[in-house]
Amino acid sequence: MHTFTGVSASPGVVIGPVEQIDHGTTGLHRIVCDPFRERALYDVAVVLAKDELRRLSQRAKGPDADILLFQIALLEDESFTNEIGDYIAAGAGGAAAVERAEQIFARRLRDVDDEYIRERSVDVCDVCRRVVDILDGRPRRRLHLKRPSILVADRFFPSDLFSLDRRMILGLASNQDSTISHAAIMARSMGLPAVLQLGDGVAALAAGKRAILDANLEDGSGCLIIDPDGAHIAQADCKIALNRLHGNESDPVAALPCLTKDGAAFRLLTMTNLSNAEDKALPQAAVGVGLLRTESVILNDLSEAEQLERLKERLEATDGAMLAVRTCDANADDEAPWTAAVRESLQGHRLLWPQIRALLQAAPGGDLRLLFPMIAGAEDWDACLREVTACRDELQSRGIEVGRLPPMGCIVDMPSAALLAGELIQHGAQILAIDIEDLARYTLGLVKDPAAAASRAASPAVQRLVKEVLRQAEGTGVLVYLCGITVASVDQMPAYLHLGIRHFATEPAALLPLKKRLMEEDLNKTI
């Protein structure tokens, strides 16, 4: 029996056989032809890969379809194609050139500060592996699960899961994936238990064995028990029976008022992404959307009209509740391979003007609020306001009347913004949404280690910065709340409840755990 501990990305307990998704080893028995033939073979492989992706996209929905369309767009990206063509011209084989481009472009994404963008590096690896498999003549057979199984992988590629019969998947276990990876998102949407970051070699060790996947450990972690003994199986069976006993009804805590033990009220907001096609309605425990991310504006190069339509749908679904939209930040994405055309369209502006125009047009349809990220101080804030004014003037020149501007504020994700909160308020900021995990990353020097930042989100230095924001905002009527909260940082949040924070914006999977955690607090007692 072997037990491996990781991060729980979706709750649940299952017992069953293990099937490994093995991406195999490439590069065996390659023969490099002359550059002209290698380029021709590459061009044919791209055509075949795009055809496979289009067939998959016809069956996919929502974000799954968006991922496949992004992979097709990457194969058509000029900078990506030129990188491969130049290497082939220098004498490399087509497959080796694709592998080199994969390393370059995936590394660029992994070096971006935004965790969501970093996770998109797996899409680059996925599509490049597809082309390499075609060039190497490797079979790309669909995995047929003959019985319900726990799937394990070193790292799940999106296409690994698209073609599977999801009724045959008991749960997911991964050596490397993070809690915002595609595998984690799919597990949560399907209600499957998932344990990630188990460590190198675990997937290979578990393959073909029987295992327990337990994503319900009390500390928010999870484990994979390979070849469990009778005692562990009995314990897991008990957990499964309890889950089934309560599984037919929603958690009663969701309907309870958000009150601490001593009767202090708090509010829960949810976080989501503009590209998510499903679950637009607010979860029962949430009273609004505290952070609507808009990376898909860049990823899919959405037009102003397309953005406006999606924003209207979101506002209608929230039914009058708050919808705080985090605008795109081009600076955070300027190493991504697909943003060259977007940067060209910026024409020197930090924000995407079509997005601002869409937001201003959508605002009358509900309680829409604008949040600007990466604001270092009043100078950045004033620049954003000038762009909003310019976009409003342009709309009015088209004959589109824009009334009162929606409430606007900034994401406090850098220490400088926390220290200068008073100046931001004096310059017109009406909302200060503190991205607690990002603030921890920048404050504690953990920019490239979000998991560590989540576990240290309530460190004394970060708490002091949040306290300073609250002090400077006191008496101004400015809404201050925490956002960027994930399952991994739930246990850090009571500290901020005691500091005076009363609004918390969290990913959907963390809503109920956070609510239960905060309801246990007594603000009359010091911590």
Short mmCIF file of C-alpha atoms in Angstrom, two decimals:
data_model
loop_
_atom_site.label_atom_id
_atom_site.label_comp_id
_atom_site.label_asym_id
_atom_site.label_seq_id
_atom_site.Cartn_x
_atom_site.Cartn_y
_atom_site.Cartn_z
CA MET A 1 0.00 0.00 0.00
CA HIS A 2 1.26 3.48 -0.92
CA THR A 3 -0.34 6.78 0.08
CA PHE A 4 0.36 10.05 -1.75
CA THR A 5 -0.97 13.42 -0.63
CA GLY A 6 -1.87 16.30 -2.93
CA VAL A 7 -4.22 19.25 -3.29
CA SER A 8 -7.96 18.67 -3.41
CA ALA A 9 -9.48 20.44 -6.42
CA SER A 10 -12.96 18.91 -6.24
CA PRO A 11 -14.44 17.02 -3.26
CA GLY A 12 -15.50 13.40 -3.13
CA VAL A 13 -14.32 9.86 -2.36
CA VAL A 14 -14.16 6.95 -4.82
CA ILE A 15 -12.69 3.47 -4.99
CA GLY A 16 -11.85 1.79 -8.28
CA PRO A 17 -9.33 0.64 -10.87
CA VAL A 18 -6.79 3.12 -12.19
CA GLU A 19 -6.25 3.94 -15.86
CA GLN A 20 -3.27 6.05 -16.86
CA ILE A 21 -3.26 8.59 -19.66
CA ASP A 22 0.33 8.31 -20.86
CA HIS A 23 1.55 10.87 -23.37
CA GLY A 24 4.44 8.58 -24.17
CA THR A 25 7.91 9.34 -25.47
CA THR A 26 8.44 11.09 -28.76
CA GLY A 27 11.47 11.23 -31.00
CA LEU A 28 12.09 7.53 -31.56
CA HIS A 29 13.39 6.37 -34.98
CA ARG A 30 13.21 9.80 -36.64
CA ILE A 31 14.88 10.32 -39.99
CA VAL A 32 15.39 13.95 -41.02
CA CYS A 33 14.82 14.69 -44.70
CA ASP A 34 15.84 17.79 -46.63
CA PRO A 35 14.30 21.09 -45.39
CA PHE A 36 11.79 21.36 -48.26
CA ARG A 37 10.38 17.91 -47.57
CA GLU A 38 10.37 18.48 -43.79
CA ARG A 39 8.42 21.73 -44.29
CA ALA A 40 5.94 19.99 -46.58
CA LEU A 41 5.43 17.20 -44.03
CA TYR A 42 4.89 19.80 -41.31
CA ASP A 43 2.31 21.67 -43.42
CA VAL A 44 0.39 18.42 -44.03
CA ALA A 45 0.52 17.53 -40.31
CA VAL A 46 -0.94 20.94 -39.42
CA VAL A 47 -3.82 20.42 -41.85
CA LEU A 48 -4.57 17.01 -40.32
CA ALA A 49 -4.29 18.36 -36.76
CA LYS A 50 -6.66 21.24 -37.49
CA ASP A 51 -9.14 18.83 -39.05
CA GLU A 52 -9.06 16.65 -35.91
CA LEU A 53 -9.50 19.69 -33.68
CA ARG A 54 -12.47 20.95 -35.71
CA ARG A 55 -14.17 17.56 -35.40
CA LEU A 56 -13.62 17.62 -31.64
CA SER A 57 -14.90 21.20 -31.38
CA GLN A 58 -18.18 20.20 -33.04
CA ARG A 59 -18.92 17.96 -30.03
CA ALA A 60 -17.55 20.34 -27.40
CA LYS A 61 -19.47 23.09 -25.61
CA GLY A 62 -18.65 26.36 -23.91
CA PRO A 63 -15.09 26.65 -22.57
CA ASP A 64 -14.13 23.26 -24.07
CA ALA A 65 -14.91 24.56 -27.56
CA ASP A 66 -13.01 27.79 -26.82
CA ILE A 67 -9.89 25.79 -25.92
CA LEU A 68 -10.03 23.84 -29.17
CA LEU A 69 -10.53 27.01 -31.19
CA PHE A 70 -7.52 28.53 -29.44
CA GLN A 71 -5.43 25.51 -30.42
CA ILE A 72 -6.49 25.93 -34.05
CA ALA A 73 -5.64 29.64 -33.85
CA LEU A 74 -2.18 28.83 -32.48
CA LEU A 75 -1.45 26.58 -35.48
CA GLU A 76 -2.38 29.53 -37.70
CA ASP A 77 -0.36 32.07 -35.70
CA GLU A 78 2.32 33.67 -37.87
CA SER A 79 4.96 33.97 -35.15
CA PHE A 80 4.45 30.31 -34.16
CA THR A 81 4.68 29.13 -37.79
CA ASN A 82 7.74 31.28 -38.51
CA GLU A 83 9.54 29.93 -35.45
CA ILE A 84 9.08 26.37 -36.73
CA GLY A 85 9.86 27.27 -40.34
CA ASP A 86 13.13 28.96 -39.41
CA TYR A 87 14.29 25.95 -37.42
CA ILE A 88 13.40 23.56 -40.24
CA ALA A 89 15.27 25.79 -42.71
CA ALA A 90 18.32 25.55 -40.42
CA GLY A 91 18.29 21.76 -40.86
CA ALA A 92 16.06 20.46 -38.08
CA GLY A 93 13.31 17.91 -38.58
CA GLY A 94 9.69 19.06 -38.50
CA ALA A 95 8.88 17.19 -35.27
CA ALA A 96 11.94 18.57 -33.47
CA ALA A 97 11.05 22.08 -34.68
CA VAL A 98 7.53 21.76 -33.23
CA GLU A 99 8.91 20.47 -29.92
CA ARG A 100 11.29 23.43 -29.76
CA ALA A 101 8.45 25.88 -30.49
CA GLU A 102 6.36 24.17 -27.80
CA GLN A 103 9.07 24.79 -25.21
CA ILE A 104 9.46 28.45 -26.25
CA PHE A 105 5.78 29.39 -26.36
CA ALA A 106 4.75 27.33 -23.32
CA ARG A 107 7.59 28.87 -21.32
CA ARG A 108 6.41 32.36 -22.27
CA LEU A 109 3.01 31.58 -20.82
CA ARG A 110 4.45 29.99 -17.69
CA ASP A 111 6.49 33.16 -17.07
CA VAL A 112 3.38 35.40 -17.08
CA ASP A 113 2.33 36.59 -13.61
CA ASP A 114 -1.35 35.74 -14.14
CA GLU A 115 -1.98 32.16 -12.94
CA TYR A 116 -4.91 31.65 -15.32
CA ILE A 117 -2.73 32.57 -18.32
CA ARG A 118 0.09 30.35 -17.04
CA GLU A 119 -2.25 27.37 -17.00
CA ARG A 120 -2.94 27.92 -20.69
CA SER A 121 0.59 26.65 -21.40
CA VAL A 122 -0.90 23.15 -21.31
CA ASP A 123 -2.96 24.07 -24.40
CA VAL A 124 0.27 24.81 -26.28
CA CYS A 125 1.71 21.46 -25.19
CA ASP A 126 -1.51 19.68 -26.17
CA VAL A 127 -1.70 21.00 -29.73
CA CYS A 128 2.05 20.63 -30.32
CA ARG A 129 1.94 17.01 -29.13
CA ARG A 130 -0.87 16.37 -31.62
CA VAL A 131 1.25 17.67 -34.52
CA VAL A 132 4.34 15.78 -33.34
CA ASP A 133 2.37 12.53 -33.08
CA ILE A 134 1.22 12.96 -36.67
CA LEU A 135 4.78 13.64 -37.86
CA ASP A 136 6.14 10.65 -35.90
CA GLY A 137 3.34 8.38 -37.09
CA ARG A 138 2.20 7.69 -33.53
CA PRO A 139 -1.37 6.35 -33.27
CA ARG A 140 -3.87 8.78 -31.74
CA ARG A 141 -6.48 6.27 -30.62
CA ARG A 142 -9.28 7.28 -28.35
CA LEU A 143 -9.00 5.78 -24.89
CA HIS A 144 -11.92 3.40 -24.37
CA LEU A 145 -12.69 2.81 -20.72
CA LYS A 146 -14.20 -0.65 -20.32
CA ARG A 147 -15.21 0.00 -16.72
CA PRO A 148 -15.59 3.08 -14.48
CA SER A 149 -12.05 4.10 -13.55
CA ILE A 150 -9.94 6.67 -11.77
CA LEU A 151 -7.88 8.49 -14.39
CA VAL A 152 -4.30 9.41 -13.59
CA ALA A 153 -1.78 11.43 -15.60
CA ASP A 154 1.42 13.32 -15.16
CA ARG A 155 -0.57 16.31 -16.45
CA PHE A 156 -3.93 16.21 -18.19
CA PHE A 157 -4.19 17.78 -21.63
CA PRO A 158 -7.61 19.18 -22.59
CA SER A 159 -7.96 16.73 -25.48
CA ASP A 160 -7.38 13.82 -23.07
CA LEU A 161 -10.79 14.43 -21.55
CA PHE A 162 -12.83 15.72 -24.51
CA SER A 163 -13.19 12.35 -26.20
CA LEU A 164 -13.92 10.20 -23.15
CA ASP A 165 -17.26 8.86 -22.02
CA ARG A 166 -17.54 10.96 -18.88
CA ARG A 167 -19.90 8.45 -17.27
CA MET A 168 -16.93 6.08 -17.03
CA ILE A 169 -14.71 8.52 -15.11
CA LEU A 170 -14.74 8.05 -11.33
CA GLY A 171 -12.22 10.78 -10.54
CA LEU A 172 -9.01 12.48 -11.61
CA ALA A 173 -5.53 12.34 -10.07
CA SER A 174 -2.57 14.25 -11.45
CA ASN A 175 1.10 14.64 -10.65
CA GLN A 176 1.31 18.32 -11.65
CA ASP A 177 -2.00 20.06 -12.51
CA SER A 178 -3.09 23.07 -10.44
CA THR A 179 -6.49 23.94 -8.99
CA ILE A 180 -7.29 26.22 -11.95
CA SER A 181 -6.17 23.78 -14.64
CA HIS A 182 -8.63 22.47 -17.20
CA ALA A 183 -8.71 19.12 -15.40
CA ALA A 184 -9.67 20.81 -12.11
CA ILE A 185 -12.36 22.93 -13.77
CA MET A 186 -13.85 19.91 -15.52
CA ALA A 187 -13.81 17.85 -12.31
CA ARG A 188 -15.72 20.54 -10.44
CA SER A 189 -18.24 21.02 -13.23
CA MET A 190 -18.85 17.25 -13.45
CA GLY A 191 -18.93 16.71 -9.68
CA LEU A 192 -15.94 14.35 -9.80
CA PRO A 193 -13.36 14.11 -7.01
CA ALA A 194 -9.93 15.37 -8.08
CA VAL A 195 -6.57 15.37 -6.30
CA LEU A 196 -3.70 17.20 -7.97
CA GLN A 197 0.00 17.90 -7.42
CA LEU A 198 0.68 14.38 -6.14
CA GLY A 199 4.32 14.48 -7.24
CA ASP A 200 6.45 12.95 -9.97
CA GLY A 201 5.99 9.27 -10.75
CA VAL A 202 2.72 8.73 -8.89
CA ALA A 203 0.60 8.27 -12.04
CA ALA A 204 2.91 5.60 -13.43
CA LEU A 205 3.01 3.78 -10.08
CA ALA A 206 -0.80 3.75 -9.82
CA ALA A 207 -1.47 2.57 -13.37
CA GLY A 208 -3.36 -0.73 -13.49
CA LYS A 209 -3.78 -0.88 -9.72
CA ARG A 210 -6.81 -0.45 -7.48
CA ALA A 211 -6.92 2.79 -5.52
CA ILE A 212 -8.87 5.07 -3.21
CA LEU A 213 -9.12 8.70 -4.29
CA ASP A 214 -10.07 10.79 -1.26
CA ALA A 215 -10.48 14.52 -1.90
CA ASN A 216 -12.31 15.11 1.40
CA LEU A 217 -9.47 15.37 3.91
CA GLU A 218 -10.18 17.80 6.74
CA ASP A 219 -7.28 20.15 5.95
CA GLY A 220 -8.47 20.70 2.37
CA SER A 221 -5.91 18.31 0.89
CA GLY A 222 -6.55 14.97 -0.78
CA CYS A 223 -4.81 11.64 -1.21
CA LEU A 224 -4.43 8.72 -3.55
CA ILE A 225 -4.05 5.35 -1.78
CA ILE A 226 -2.68 2.69 -4.12
CA ASP A 227 -3.43 -0.97 -3.32
CA PRO A 228 -5.34 -0.06 -0.13
CA ASP A 229 -5.78 -2.59 2.66
CA GLY A 230 -9.13 -3.70 4.08
CA ALA A 231 -9.19 -1.09 6.84
CA HIS A 232 -8.73 1.79 4.39
CA ILE A 233 -11.36 0.38 2.03
CA ALA A 234 -13.85 0.08 4.90
CA GLN A 235 -13.15 3.66 5.95
CA ALA A 236 -13.58 4.90 2.37
CA ASP A 237 -16.83 2.92 1.99
CA CYS A 238 -18.13 4.67 5.10
CA LYS A 239 -17.29 8.08 3.67
CA ILE A 240 -18.94 7.19 0.36
CA ALA A 241 -22.09 6.01 2.15
CA LEU A 242 -22.28 9.27 4.10
CA ASN A 243 -21.82 11.28 0.91
CA ARG A 244 -24.62 9.34 -0.78
CA LEU A 245 -26.86 9.80 2.25
CA HIS A 246 -26.56 13.57 1.97
CA GLY A 247 -25.96 13.78 -1.74
CA ASN A 248 -29.56 14.01 -2.90
CA GLU A 249 -30.14 17.31 -1.12
CA SER A 250 -28.19 20.54 -1.35
CA ASP A 251 -26.08 21.44 1.64
CA PRO A 252 -28.46 23.09 4.14
CA VAL A 253 -25.75 25.60 5.06
CA ALA A 254 -26.22 27.22 1.63
CA ALA A 255 -29.65 28.50 2.64
CA LEU A 256 -28.61 29.79 6.07
CA PRO A 257 -27.90 33.50 6.58
CA CYS A 258 -24.24 34.53 6.48
CA LEU A 259 -23.75 35.26 10.17
CA THR A 260 -20.87 34.59 12.54
CA LYS A 261 -21.47 32.91 15.91
CA ASP A 262 -21.88 36.32 17.53
CA GLY A 263 -24.32 37.53 14.85
CA ALA A 264 -22.03 39.66 12.65
CA ALA A 265 -23.15 39.63 9.01
CA PHE A 266 -20.81 38.95 6.10
CA ARG A 267 -21.43 38.65 2.37
CA LEU A 268 -20.15 36.11 -0.15
CA LEU A 269 -19.54 36.96 -3.81
CA THR A 270 -18.49 34.56 -6.52
CA MET A 271 -15.78 34.71 -9.18
CA THR A 272 -16.15 33.51 -12.74
CA ASN A 273 -14.88 34.07 -16.28
CA LEU A 274 -16.56 35.81 -19.18
CA SER A 275 -15.88 32.79 -21.41
CA ASN A 276 -17.77 30.36 -19.17
CA ALA A 277 -20.90 29.43 -21.08
CA GLU A 278 -22.51 27.53 -18.21
CA ASP A 279 -23.54 28.39 -14.66
CA LYS A 280 -24.17 32.08 -15.30
CA ALA A 281 -26.76 32.18 -12.50
CA LEU A 282 -25.47 33.01 -9.03
CA PRO A 283 -24.84 30.10 -6.65
CA GLN A 284 -27.23 30.03 -3.69
CA ALA A 285 -24.63 31.26 -1.20
CA ALA A 286 -23.49 34.24 -3.32
CA VAL A 287 -25.07 37.70 -3.44
CA GLY A 288 -23.20 38.90 -6.51
CA VAL A 289 -20.16 38.48 -8.73
CA GLY A 290 -17.12 40.07 -7.14
CA LEU A 291 -14.75 39.29 -10.00
CA LEU A 292 -15.65 38.55 -13.61
CA ARG A 293 -12.37 37.81 -15.38
CA THR A 294 -12.11 38.74 -19.05
CA GLU A 295 -8.99 36.97 -20.39
CA SER A 296 -11.18 35.51 -23.15
CA VAL A 297 -11.29 38.99 -24.71
CA ILE A 298 -7.61 38.52 -25.52
CA LEU A 299 -7.63 34.75 -25.97
CA ASN A 300 -10.50 34.83 -28.49
CA ASP A 301 -10.04 38.39 -29.82
CA LEU A 302 -13.71 39.13 -29.14
CA SER A 303 -15.22 42.06 -30.98
CA GLU A 304 -16.95 44.92 -29.19
CA ALA A 305 -20.34 43.53 -30.22
CA GLU A 306 -19.50 40.02 -28.97
CA GLN A 307 -18.30 41.40 -25.63
CA LEU A 308 -21.43 43.52 -25.29
CA GLU A 309 -23.66 40.51 -25.92
CA ARG A 310 -21.87 38.37 -23.31
CA LEU A 311 -21.96 41.16 -20.74
CA LYS A 312 -25.70 41.63 -21.28
CA GLU A 313 -26.22 37.89 -20.74
CA ARG A 314 -24.23 38.03 -17.52
CA LEU A 315 -26.15 41.03 -16.20
CA GLU A 316 -29.47 39.38 -17.00
CA ALA A 317 -28.38 36.17 -15.23
CA THR A 318 -27.32 38.03 -12.07
CA ASP A 319 -30.85 39.53 -11.85
CA GLY A 320 -29.87 42.90 -10.42
CA ALA A 321 -27.01 41.67 -8.24
CA MET A 322 -23.55 43.22 -8.40
CA LEU A 323 -21.33 42.25 -11.35
CA ALA A 324 -17.77 43.54 -10.96
CA VAL A 325 -15.78 43.16 -14.19
CA ARG A 326 -11.98 42.98 -14.13
CA THR A 327 -10.75 44.62 -17.31
CA CYS A 328 -8.00 43.08 -19.43
CA ASP A 329 -4.45 44.00 -18.62
CA ALA A 330 -2.40 43.91 -21.79
CA ASN A 331 0.87 44.25 -19.89
CA ALA A 332 0.31 40.94 -18.12
CA ASP A 333 -0.29 39.14 -21.40
CA ASP A 334 2.25 40.67 -23.76
CA GLU A 335 4.41 37.52 -23.95
CA ALA A 336 1.51 35.36 -25.11
CA PRO A 337 1.95 34.19 -28.70
CA TRP A 338 -1.51 35.22 -29.88
CA THR A 339 -1.46 38.83 -28.65
CA ALA A 340 0.61 40.47 -31.39
CA ALA A 341 -2.53 41.53 -33.24
CA VAL A 342 -4.14 42.65 -30.00
CA ARG A 343 -1.12 44.77 -29.08
CA GLU A 344 -1.32 46.33 -32.52
CA SER A 345 -4.96 47.23 -31.90
CA LEU A 346 -4.09 48.92 -28.60
CA GLN A 347 -2.38 51.78 -30.48
CA GLY A 348 -0.38 52.69 -27.38
CA HIS A 349 -3.26 52.31 -24.93
CA ARG A 350 -2.97 50.10 -21.88
CA LEU A 351 -6.54 48.88 -22.04
CA LEU A 352 -8.60 47.47 -24.86
CA TRP A 353 -10.88 50.29 -25.94
CA PRO A 354 -13.49 47.92 -27.46
CA GLN A 355 -13.84 46.33 -24.02
CA ILE A 356 -14.35 49.68 -22.30
CA ARG A 357 -16.93 50.72 -24.91
CA ALA A 358 -18.77 47.40 -24.46
CA LEU A 359 -18.78 47.84 -20.68
CA LEU A 360 -20.15 51.39 -20.89
CA GLN A 361 -22.94 50.25 -23.21
CA ALA A 362 -23.82 47.25 -21.02
CA ALA A 363 -23.78 49.17 -17.72
CA PRO A 364 -27.40 50.43 -17.80
CA GLY A 365 -28.60 46.80 -17.86
CA GLY A 366 -27.73 46.11 -14.22
CA ASP A 367 -25.36 46.73 -11.34
CA LEU A 368 -22.17 46.60 -13.41
CA ARG A 369 -18.91 47.85 -11.89
CA LEU A 370 -15.47 48.28 -13.46
CA LEU A 371 -12.27 47.08 -11.83
CA PHE A 372 -8.83 47.97 -13.21
CA PRO A 373 -5.93 45.62 -12.37
CA MET A 374 -2.23 46.37 -11.87
CA ILE A 375 -2.76 49.90 -10.55
CA ALA A 376 0.45 51.02 -8.84
CA GLY A 377 -0.85 54.43 -7.79
CA ALA A 378 -2.86 57.52 -8.67
CA GLU A 379 -1.00 58.07 -11.95
CA ASP A 380 -2.10 54.68 -13.29
CA TRP A 381 -5.62 55.27 -12.03
CA ASP A 382 -5.86 58.69 -13.73
CA ALA A 383 -4.66 57.12 -17.01
CA CYS A 384 -7.49 54.57 -16.80
CA LEU A 385 -10.06 57.30 -16.20
CA ARG A 386 -8.81 59.22 -19.24
CA GLU A 387 -9.30 56.14 -21.38
CA VAL A 388 -12.84 55.64 -20.05
CA THR A 389 -13.62 59.28 -20.85
CA ALA A 390 -12.20 58.89 -24.35
CA CYS A 391 -14.30 55.77 -24.95
CA ARG A 392 -17.44 57.53 -23.70
CA ASP A 393 -16.75 60.47 -26.05
CA GLU A 394 -16.27 58.10 -28.98
CA LEU A 395 -19.57 56.33 -28.25
CA GLN A 396 -21.39 59.64 -28.07
CA SER A 397 -19.85 60.69 -31.38
CA ARG A 398 -21.48 57.56 -32.85
CA GLY A 399 -24.82 58.68 -31.47
CA ILE A 400 -24.78 56.19 -28.58
CA GLU A 401 -25.80 58.05 -25.44
CA VAL A 402 -23.83 57.15 -22.31
CA GLY A 403 -25.38 58.34 -19.07
CA ARG A 404 -23.72 58.27 -15.69
CA LEU A 405 -20.53 56.20 -15.67
CA PRO A 406 -20.76 52.94 -13.73
CA PRO A 407 -18.99 52.68 -10.35
CA MET A 408 -15.29 52.16 -10.91
CA GLY A 409 -12.47 50.91 -8.76
CA CYS A 410 -9.26 48.94 -8.88
CA ILE A 411 -7.86 45.55 -8.01
CA VAL A 412 -5.45 45.97 -5.11
CA ASP A 413 -2.93 43.35 -6.19
CA MET A 414 0.33 45.21 -5.47
CA PRO A 415 1.63 46.59 -2.15
CA SER A 416 1.90 50.10 -3.62
CA ALA A 417 -1.85 50.17 -4.30
CA ALA A 418 -2.56 49.15 -0.71
CA LEU A 419 -0.26 51.82 0.70
CA LEU A 420 -1.70 54.52 -1.59
CA ALA A 421 -5.36 53.54 -1.19
CA GLY A 422 -6.22 57.00 0.16
CA GLU A 423 -4.84 58.70 -2.94
CA LEU A 424 -6.77 56.33 -5.20
CA ILE A 425 -9.96 57.17 -3.32
CA GLN A 426 -9.24 60.91 -3.59
CA HIS A 427 -8.86 60.46 -7.35
CA GLY A 428 -12.26 58.78 -7.66
CA ALA A 429 -11.89 55.07 -6.90
CA GLN A 430 -15.22 53.85 -5.51
CA ILE A 431 -14.26 50.17 -5.04
CA LEU A 432 -11.07 48.54 -3.76
CA ALA A 433 -11.11 44.80 -4.47
CA ILE A 434 -8.11 43.27 -2.73
CA ASP A 435 -6.87 40.23 -4.66
CA ILE A 436 -5.58 38.53 -1.55
CA GLU A 437 -3.55 35.77 -3.19
CA ASP A 438 -1.92 38.13 -5.71
CA LEU A 439 -1.17 40.64 -2.95
CA ALA A 440 0.49 37.83 -0.98
CA ARG A 441 2.52 36.81 -4.01
CA TYR A 442 3.87 40.30 -4.65
CA THR A 443 4.39 41.10 -0.96
CA LEU A 444 6.15 37.87 0.01
CA GLY A 445 8.20 37.35 -3.15
CA LEU A 446 6.11 34.37 -4.28
CA VAL A 447 5.20 35.60 -7.76
CA LYS A 448 5.87 32.20 -9.34
CA ASP A 449 4.56 30.10 -6.44
CA PRO A 450 0.78 30.71 -6.14
CA ALA A 451 0.29 27.59 -4.00
CA ALA A 452 2.63 28.96 -1.35
CA ALA A 453 0.95 32.37 -1.59
CA ALA A 454 -2.47 30.82 -0.93
CA SER A 455 -1.23 29.12 2.23
CA ARG A 456 0.35 32.37 3.47
CA ALA A 457 -2.42 34.76 2.45
CA ALA A 458 -2.89 35.81 6.08
CA SER A 459 0.78 36.45 6.84
CA PRO A 460 1.43 39.45 9.11
CA ALA A 461 2.80 41.59 6.26
CA VAL A 462 -0.25 41.01 4.06
CA GLN A 463 -2.63 41.58 6.98
CA ARG A 464 -0.92 44.89 7.69
CA LEU A 465 -1.44 46.02 4.10
CA VAL A 466 -5.14 45.07 4.20
CA LYS A 467 -5.52 46.88 7.52
CA GLU A 468 -3.96 49.96 5.93
CA VAL A 469 -6.48 49.85 3.07
CA LEU A 470 -9.35 49.64 5.55
CA ARG A 471 -7.93 52.52 7.58
CA GLN A 472 -7.60 54.80 4.56
CA ALA A 473 -11.06 53.86 3.25
CA GLU A 474 -12.81 54.36 6.60
CA GLY A 475 -15.60 56.91 6.42
CA THR A 476 -15.36 57.36 2.64
CA GLY A 477 -18.19 55.01 1.63
CA VAL A 478 -15.79 53.08 -0.63
CA LEU A 479 -16.50 49.35 -0.83
CA VAL A 480 -13.48 47.29 0.25
CA TYR A 481 -13.59 43.52 -0.18
CA LEU A 482 -11.35 40.51 -0.74
CA CYS A 483 -11.28 38.63 -4.03
CA GLY A 484 -9.04 35.98 -5.56
CA ILE A 485 -9.96 33.50 -2.82
CA THR A 486 -9.55 29.82 -3.72
CA VAL A 487 -10.17 26.58 -1.88
CA ALA A 488 -6.52 26.59 -0.84
CA SER A 489 -6.82 29.92 0.99
CA VAL A 490 -10.17 29.42 2.79
CA ASP A 491 -8.54 28.79 6.18
CA GLN A 492 -6.68 32.12 5.91
CA MET A 493 -9.86 34.20 5.66
CA PRO A 494 -11.06 34.38 9.31
CA ALA A 495 -8.12 36.70 10.03
CA TYR A 496 -9.59 39.25 7.62
CA LEU A 497 -13.08 38.87 9.06
CA HIS A 498 -11.58 39.94 12.40
CA LEU A 499 -9.81 42.86 10.68
CA GLY A 500 -13.15 44.20 9.45
CA ILE A 501 -13.60 42.74 5.95
CA ARG A 502 -17.24 41.81 5.38
CA HIS A 503 -17.35 40.93 1.65
CA PHE A 504 -15.45 37.95 0.22
CA ALA A 505 -15.31 36.99 -3.49
CA THR A 506 -14.31 33.37 -4.01
CA GLU A 507 -14.26 30.69 -6.66
CA PRO A 508 -17.53 28.67 -6.69
CA ALA A 509 -15.90 25.55 -5.22
CA ALA A 510 -14.85 27.54 -2.14
CA LEU A 511 -18.19 29.27 -1.45
CA LEU A 512 -19.63 26.74 1.00
CA PRO A 513 -16.32 25.84 2.68
CA LEU A 514 -15.67 29.54 3.25
CA LYS A 515 -19.20 30.15 4.50
CA LYS A 516 -18.92 27.31 7.02
CA ARG A 517 -15.51 28.52 8.13
CA LEU A 518 -16.64 32.11 8.71
CA MET A 519 -19.85 31.02 10.46
CA GLU A 520 -17.67 29.32 13.08
CA GLU A 521 -16.00 32.61 14.04
CA ASP A 522 -16.84 34.67 17.12
CA LEU A 523 -15.68 38.26 16.62
CA ASN A 524 -15.82 38.88 20.37
CA LYS A 525 -12.83 36.59 20.72
CA THR A 526 -9.39 37.63 19.57
CA ILE A 527 -7.32 35.37 17.35
#
